[in-house]
Amino acid sequence: AVNYSPAGAFSPDSTALAVVIEDKVVLMDLRAGGIRRTLRPRIQGVGDLTIHSASFVAPDRLFLLGNGVFRTKGKGPAPPTPTIAFLWDPGGDMLSGKVNTLGAGGGFGPPRFFPMIGYVGLYKESNFDLWHPLTGKGGRMSVPSLTRQPNLYELSPDGHWLLLAQIEGSGAADPTVVDVREGKFIDSLPGHQGTVLSMAFSRDNRRVVTAGEDGKVRIFSVPDWKLLHTLSGHTAAVHWAEFSADGQWTVSGGQDRTVRVWSTNDGAHLQTLSEGREPIRTVAFSPNGEFLAASA
């Protein structure tokens, strides 16, 4: 499971789901319930390619992140690559455009992909570098007062807010809110009794959902950052929570192997899906809200 939303694994028309299996990407046909196609990405000069994630950035383009080793003619062990980022054409099962490396030079945190806005984020020394793999455009957000790496961060779809959690060396559990335009800390999301494991904005930028080790899911309003609902029902840590595209539902998955669906407006528990045999790490709605994907 990746450490960011797997929502991008759904095709924009909600008919397919991209599932990574080591060096392959399987496209599942959601209507027929079978395999539509198996893709085998290969990069010239790179061996032992392991793919970490596959996300649709267009109906006919997948964005892949992975690692491998450089093929060398000399003796000795082959050096590992930095994180490799590239576009793949699922129709022709071939590379589309050039291959990019992320975080070369060291010191960067792991890349984080934001499916709703299509950007990749990298943190280093108080700066968040953003890059759009489809357009090649990018930018930088600076938070001068942030001197230690946040292991979890989330950007709002409108680019106005940044949430930070799991900041190295900090004992505070509550996520911190940053105003991106000013690059300043302005608030926090209170009430967490353990490490926050997941944070997500709604597409309309009006709500935030958090999930944590205390087994609770919390929904906050934006931009006043007030706690609206505390969703209780999981019997162990909740690894992931996020909203449906229309914001009506919230889904959560956790250590208790269940996926739970809630009403975003009133916090009511609607359904528990208990088919999982292992702890649930990530969950996501399809763009049309018809399907749920859960990874273990």
Short mmCIF file of C-alpha atoms in Angstrom, two decimals:
data_model
loop_
_atom_site.label_atom_id
_atom_site.label_comp_id
_atom_site.label_asym_id
_atom_site.label_seq_id
_atom_site.Cartn_x
_atom_site.Cartn_y
_atom_site.Cartn_z
CA ALA A 1 0.00 0.00 0.00
CA VAL A 2 1.23 3.46 -0.85
CA ASN A 3 1.46 6.23 1.74
CA TYR A 4 -0.86 8.54 -0.17
CA SER A 5 -4.39 8.24 -1.55
CA PRO A 6 -4.92 5.31 -3.93
CA ALA A 7 -7.85 7.13 -5.55
CA GLY A 8 -5.73 7.75 -8.65
CA ALA A 9 -5.64 4.00 -9.29
CA PHE A 10 -9.21 4.31 -10.61
CA SER A 11 -9.58 5.31 -14.25
CA PRO A 12 -11.37 8.66 -14.72
CA ASP A 13 -14.47 6.88 -16.05
CA SER A 14 -14.50 4.42 -13.11
CA THR A 15 -14.36 1.34 -15.35
CA ALA A 16 -10.85 0.15 -14.42
CA LEU A 17 -8.58 -0.11 -11.41
CA ALA A 18 -4.78 -0.22 -11.69
CA VAL A 19 -3.26 -2.74 -9.27
CA VAL A 20 0.52 -2.93 -8.80
CA ILE A 21 2.13 -6.36 -8.39
CA GLU A 22 5.92 -5.93 -8.09
CA ASP A 23 7.09 -5.14 -11.64
CA LYS A 24 3.65 -5.34 -13.29
CA VAL A 25 0.46 -3.29 -13.38
CA VAL A 26 -2.80 -5.21 -13.70
CA LEU A 27 -5.80 -3.29 -15.05
CA MET A 28 -8.92 -4.75 -13.45
CA ASP A 29 -12.19 -4.44 -15.35
CA LEU A 30 -14.65 -3.29 -12.70
CA ARG A 31 -17.75 -4.10 -14.75
CA ALA A 32 -16.75 -7.61 -15.80
CA GLY A 33 -14.83 -8.37 -12.61
CA GLY A 34 -11.80 -9.74 -14.43
CA ILE A 35 -8.44 -8.64 -15.80
CA ARG A 36 -8.55 -6.24 -18.72
CA ARG A 37 -4.81 -6.19 -19.34
CA THR A 38 -1.47 -6.83 -17.66
CA LEU A 39 1.18 -4.16 -18.27
CA ARG A 40 4.91 -4.88 -17.97
CA PRO A 41 6.77 -1.55 -17.77
CA ARG A 42 10.45 -1.60 -18.73
CA ILE A 43 12.97 1.24 -18.60
CA GLN A 44 16.12 1.18 -20.70
CA GLY A 45 19.24 0.96 -18.56
CA VAL A 46 17.29 0.00 -15.41
CA GLY A 47 16.95 -3.53 -14.05
CA ASP A 48 15.00 -5.08 -11.19
CA LEU A 49 12.29 -2.46 -11.52
CA THR A 50 9.83 -2.47 -8.63
CA ILE A 51 6.74 -0.33 -9.11
CA HIS A 52 5.35 1.41 -6.03
CA SER A 53 2.21 3.01 -7.43
CA ALA A 54 0.21 3.46 -10.62
CA SER A 55 -2.19 6.39 -10.94
CA PHE A 56 -4.31 7.60 -13.85
CA VAL A 57 -3.47 11.21 -14.75
CA ALA A 58 -5.48 11.03 -18.00
CA PRO A 59 -7.80 8.43 -19.55
CA ASP A 60 -4.89 7.09 -21.61
CA ARG A 61 -1.94 7.75 -19.28
CA LEU A 62 -0.71 6.12 -16.10
CA PHE A 63 1.79 7.81 -13.81
CA LEU A 64 4.19 5.28 -12.29
CA LEU A 65 6.62 5.59 -9.40
CA GLY A 66 9.25 2.95 -8.71
CA ASN A 67 12.85 1.99 -8.01
CA GLY A 68 15.41 -0.25 -9.64
CA VAL A 69 19.14 -0.63 -10.20
CA PHE A 70 21.27 0.89 -12.93
CA ARG A 71 22.55 -1.64 -15.42
CA THR A 72 26.33 -1.40 -15.61
CA LYS A 73 28.90 -3.23 -17.71
CA GLY A 74 31.58 -3.16 -15.03
CA LYS A 75 32.04 -5.55 -12.16
CA GLY A 76 30.59 -5.07 -8.72
CA PRO A 77 27.04 -4.50 -7.49
CA ALA A 78 24.78 -2.28 -9.57
CA PRO A 79 23.90 1.01 -7.84
CA PRO A 80 20.25 1.61 -6.91
CA THR A 81 18.29 4.30 -8.68
CA PRO A 82 16.55 7.22 -7.00
CA THR A 83 12.78 7.15 -7.22
CA ILE A 84 11.85 6.89 -10.91
CA ALA A 85 8.77 8.69 -12.22
CA PHE A 86 7.36 8.17 -15.71
CA LEU A 87 4.19 8.10 -17.79
CA TRP A 88 3.01 4.84 -19.32
CA ASP A 89 0.59 4.33 -22.22
CA PRO A 90 -1.66 1.40 -21.18
CA GLY A 91 -3.04 0.99 -24.70
CA GLY A 92 0.35 0.38 -26.29
CA ASP A 93 2.01 -0.87 -23.09
CA MET A 94 4.91 1.51 -23.68
CA LEU A 95 6.71 4.50 -22.23
CA SER A 96 5.16 7.89 -22.92
CA GLY A 97 7.72 10.71 -22.73
CA LYS A 98 10.91 10.75 -20.73
CA VAL A 99 11.88 9.17 -17.43
CA ASN A 100 12.41 11.48 -14.46
CA THR A 101 14.18 10.92 -11.16
CA LEU A 102 12.78 12.39 -7.95
CA GLY A 103 14.87 13.40 -4.95
CA ALA A 104 18.24 12.96 -6.64
CA GLY A 105 20.99 14.34 -4.43
CA GLY A 106 19.42 13.07 -1.22
CA GLY A 107 17.84 14.76 1.75
CA PHE A 108 14.29 14.57 0.41
CA GLY A 109 11.39 12.83 2.06
CA PRO A 110 9.50 10.18 0.07
CA PRO A 111 7.44 11.52 -2.85
CA ARG A 112 3.74 11.97 -2.23
CA PHE A 113 1.20 12.06 -5.06
CA PHE A 114 -2.01 14.10 -4.81
CA PRO A 115 -4.59 12.52 -7.17
CA MET A 116 -7.12 15.36 -6.92
CA ILE A 117 -4.69 17.95 -8.28
CA GLY A 118 -2.28 15.66 -10.13
CA TYR A 119 0.89 16.94 -8.47
CA VAL A 120 3.77 15.13 -6.78
CA GLY A 121 5.20 16.67 -3.61
CA LEU A 122 8.73 16.36 -2.19
CA TYR A 123 9.87 17.86 1.11
CA LYS A 124 13.36 19.10 1.95
CA GLU A 125 14.62 21.76 4.35
CA SER A 126 11.40 23.75 4.92
CA ASN A 127 10.37 23.54 1.26
CA PHE A 128 7.76 21.50 -0.59
CA ASP A 129 8.57 21.10 -4.27
CA LEU A 130 5.58 20.30 -6.49
CA TRP A 131 5.69 18.80 -9.97
CA HIS A 132 2.91 17.84 -12.40
CA PRO A 133 3.99 14.79 -14.44
CA LEU A 134 1.52 15.42 -17.26
CA THR A 135 2.25 19.10 -17.86
CA GLY A 136 5.81 19.26 -16.51
CA LYS A 137 4.91 22.37 -14.52
CA GLY A 138 5.89 22.83 -10.91
CA GLY A 139 6.51 25.20 -8.04
CA ARG A 140 7.71 25.54 -4.49
CA MET A 141 5.96 26.14 -1.19
CA SER A 142 8.10 27.39 1.68
CA VAL A 143 7.31 27.08 5.38
CA PRO A 144 10.32 28.77 7.06
CA SER A 145 9.26 27.81 10.59
CA LEU A 146 9.11 24.10 9.65
CA THR A 147 12.60 22.86 10.50
CA ARG A 148 11.93 19.11 10.79
CA GLN A 149 10.54 16.67 8.28
CA PRO A 150 6.81 15.92 8.37
CA ASN A 151 6.26 12.24 7.60
CA LEU A 152 2.65 12.96 6.70
CA TYR A 153 1.30 15.99 4.85
CA GLU A 154 -1.73 16.81 2.75
CA LEU A 155 -2.46 19.69 0.36
CA SER A 156 -5.95 21.08 -0.21
CA PRO A 157 -7.30 20.88 -3.79
CA ASP A 158 -7.34 24.69 -4.07
CA GLY A 159 -3.73 24.92 -2.91
CA HIS A 160 -4.60 27.21 0.00
CA TRP A 161 -4.00 24.89 2.96
CA LEU A 162 -1.33 22.42 3.98
CA LEU A 163 -1.75 19.93 6.82
CA LEU A 164 1.30 18.53 8.61
CA ALA A 165 1.53 15.54 10.96
CA GLN A 166 4.09 13.12 12.31
CA ILE A 167 6.70 15.89 12.45
CA GLU A 168 10.01 14.35 13.47
CA GLY A 169 11.02 15.24 17.02
CA SER A 170 7.57 16.54 17.92
CA GLY A 171 5.47 14.89 20.59
CA ALA A 172 2.26 16.61 19.48
CA ALA A 173 -0.36 14.31 17.96
CA ASP A 174 -2.65 17.02 16.55
CA PRO A 175 -2.05 17.96 12.89
CA THR A 176 -0.89 21.50 12.17
CA VAL A 177 -2.55 23.80 9.63
CA VAL A 178 -0.40 25.97 7.35
CA ASP A 179 -1.61 28.88 5.23
CA VAL A 180 0.32 28.22 2.02
CA ARG A 181 0.14 31.82 0.79
CA GLU A 182 1.78 33.12 3.94
CA GLY A 183 3.88 30.05 4.71
CA LYS A 184 2.82 30.22 8.36
CA PHE A 185 1.29 27.92 10.97
CA ILE A 186 -2.21 29.21 11.74
CA ASP A 187 -4.07 26.46 13.63
CA SER A 188 -4.23 22.79 14.63
CA LEU A 189 -6.80 19.99 14.52
CA PRO A 190 -7.43 19.09 18.19
CA GLY A 191 -8.56 15.97 19.99
CA HIS A 192 -6.25 13.21 18.78
CA GLN A 193 -5.17 10.69 21.42
CA GLY A 194 -2.50 9.01 19.29
CA THR A 195 -0.48 9.34 16.11
CA VAL A 196 -2.45 10.58 13.11
CA LEU A 197 -2.06 8.08 10.26
CA SER A 198 -4.15 9.68 7.52
CA MET A 199 -5.49 13.11 6.49
CA ALA A 200 -7.64 14.07 3.51
CA PHE A 201 -9.52 17.11 2.20
CA SER A 202 -12.89 16.99 0.49
CA ARG A 203 -12.90 18.06 -3.15
CA ASP A 204 -14.85 21.23 -2.32
CA ASN A 205 -12.20 22.22 0.27
CA ARG A 206 -14.85 22.51 3.00
CA ARG A 207 -13.91 19.54 5.19
CA VAL A 208 -10.96 17.52 6.43
CA VAL A 209 -11.01 13.93 7.69
CA THR A 210 -8.30 12.45 9.90
CA ALA A 211 -7.71 8.92 11.15
CA GLY A 212 -5.39 7.69 13.86
CA GLU A 213 -3.97 5.12 16.22
CA ASP A 214 -6.71 5.79 18.77
CA GLY A 215 -9.25 4.06 16.49
CA LYS A 216 -11.20 7.26 15.80
CA VAL A 217 -12.05 9.11 12.60
CA ARG A 218 -12.58 12.86 12.90
CA ILE A 219 -14.18 15.34 10.51
CA PHE A 220 -13.30 19.04 10.73
CA SER A 221 -14.68 22.10 8.97
CA VAL A 222 -12.56 24.40 6.79
CA PRO A 223 -11.46 27.18 7.24
CA ASP A 224 -12.47 27.54 10.90
CA TRP A 225 -10.97 24.09 11.74
CA LYS A 226 -13.75 23.08 14.13
CA LEU A 227 -14.38 19.45 15.02
CA LEU A 228 -17.71 18.42 13.46
CA HIS A 229 -17.86 14.68 14.14
CA THR A 230 -15.89 11.96 15.90
CA LEU A 231 -16.63 8.64 14.23
CA SER A 232 -16.31 5.66 16.58
CA GLY A 233 -16.65 2.00 15.70
CA HIS A 234 -13.26 0.68 14.67
CA THR A 235 -11.76 -1.53 17.37
CA ALA A 236 -8.11 -0.76 16.53
CA ALA A 237 -5.99 1.84 14.75
CA VAL A 238 -7.53 3.42 11.64
CA HIS A 239 -4.94 3.59 8.89
CA TRP A 240 -6.90 5.50 6.29
CA ALA A 241 -9.96 7.70 5.73
CA GLU A 242 -11.15 9.90 2.88
CA PHE A 243 -14.27 11.35 1.26
CA SER A 244 -16.25 10.33 -1.78
CA ALA A 245 -15.94 12.68 -4.76
CA ASP A 246 -19.27 14.35 -3.99
CA GLY A 247 -18.40 14.61 -0.28
CA GLN A 248 -21.53 12.79 0.91
CA TRP A 249 -19.72 9.75 2.29
CA THR A 250 -16.60 9.10 4.30
CA VAL A 251 -14.81 5.75 4.15
CA SER A 252 -12.30 4.39 6.66
CA GLY A 253 -10.21 1.24 6.96
CA GLY A 254 -8.04 -0.07 9.74
CA GLN A 255 -6.21 -2.64 11.76
CA ASP A 256 -9.45 -4.43 12.64
CA ARG A 257 -9.69 -5.56 8.98
CA THR A 258 -12.91 -3.66 8.35
CA VAL A 259 -13.92 -0.91 5.97
CA ARG A 260 -16.59 1.40 7.33
CA VAL A 261 -18.77 3.87 5.45
CA TRP A 262 -20.18 6.95 7.16
CA SER A 263 -22.44 9.88 6.36
CA THR A 264 -20.25 12.98 6.14
CA ASN A 265 -23.05 15.39 7.06
CA ASP A 266 -24.20 13.83 10.34
CA GLY A 267 -21.47 11.25 11.08
CA ALA A 268 -23.91 8.32 11.02
CA HIS A 269 -22.45 4.85 10.48
CA LEU A 270 -23.95 3.41 7.29
CA GLN A 271 -22.20 0.11 6.62
CA THR A 272 -19.34 -2.15 7.70
CA LEU A 273 -17.54 -4.23 5.07
CA SER A 274 -15.77 -7.13 6.74
CA GLU A 275 -14.44 -9.15 3.79
CA GLY A 276 -10.82 -8.19 4.56
CA ARG A 277 -8.53 -10.92 5.90
CA GLU A 278 -5.64 -8.60 6.71
CA PRO A 279 -5.42 -5.12 8.26
CA ILE A 280 -6.67 -2.49 5.79
CA ARG A 281 -4.00 0.06 4.85
CA THR A 282 -5.70 2.33 2.31
CA VAL A 283 -9.21 2.89 0.97
CA ALA A 284 -10.60 5.00 -1.86
CA PHE A 285 -13.81 5.72 -3.74
CA SER A 286 -14.03 5.56 -7.51
CA PRO A 287 -14.66 8.96 -9.19
CA ASN A 288 -18.35 8.14 -9.71
CA GLY A 289 -18.77 6.87 -6.12
CA GLU A 290 -19.95 3.44 -7.28
CA PHE A 291 -16.91 1.41 -6.18
CA LEU A 292 -14.63 1.18 -3.17
CA ALA A 293 -11.07 -0.14 -3.27
CA ALA A 294 -9.30 -1.32 -0.13
CA SER A 295 -5.69 -2.49 0.04
CA ALA A 296 -4.07 -4.70 2.65
#
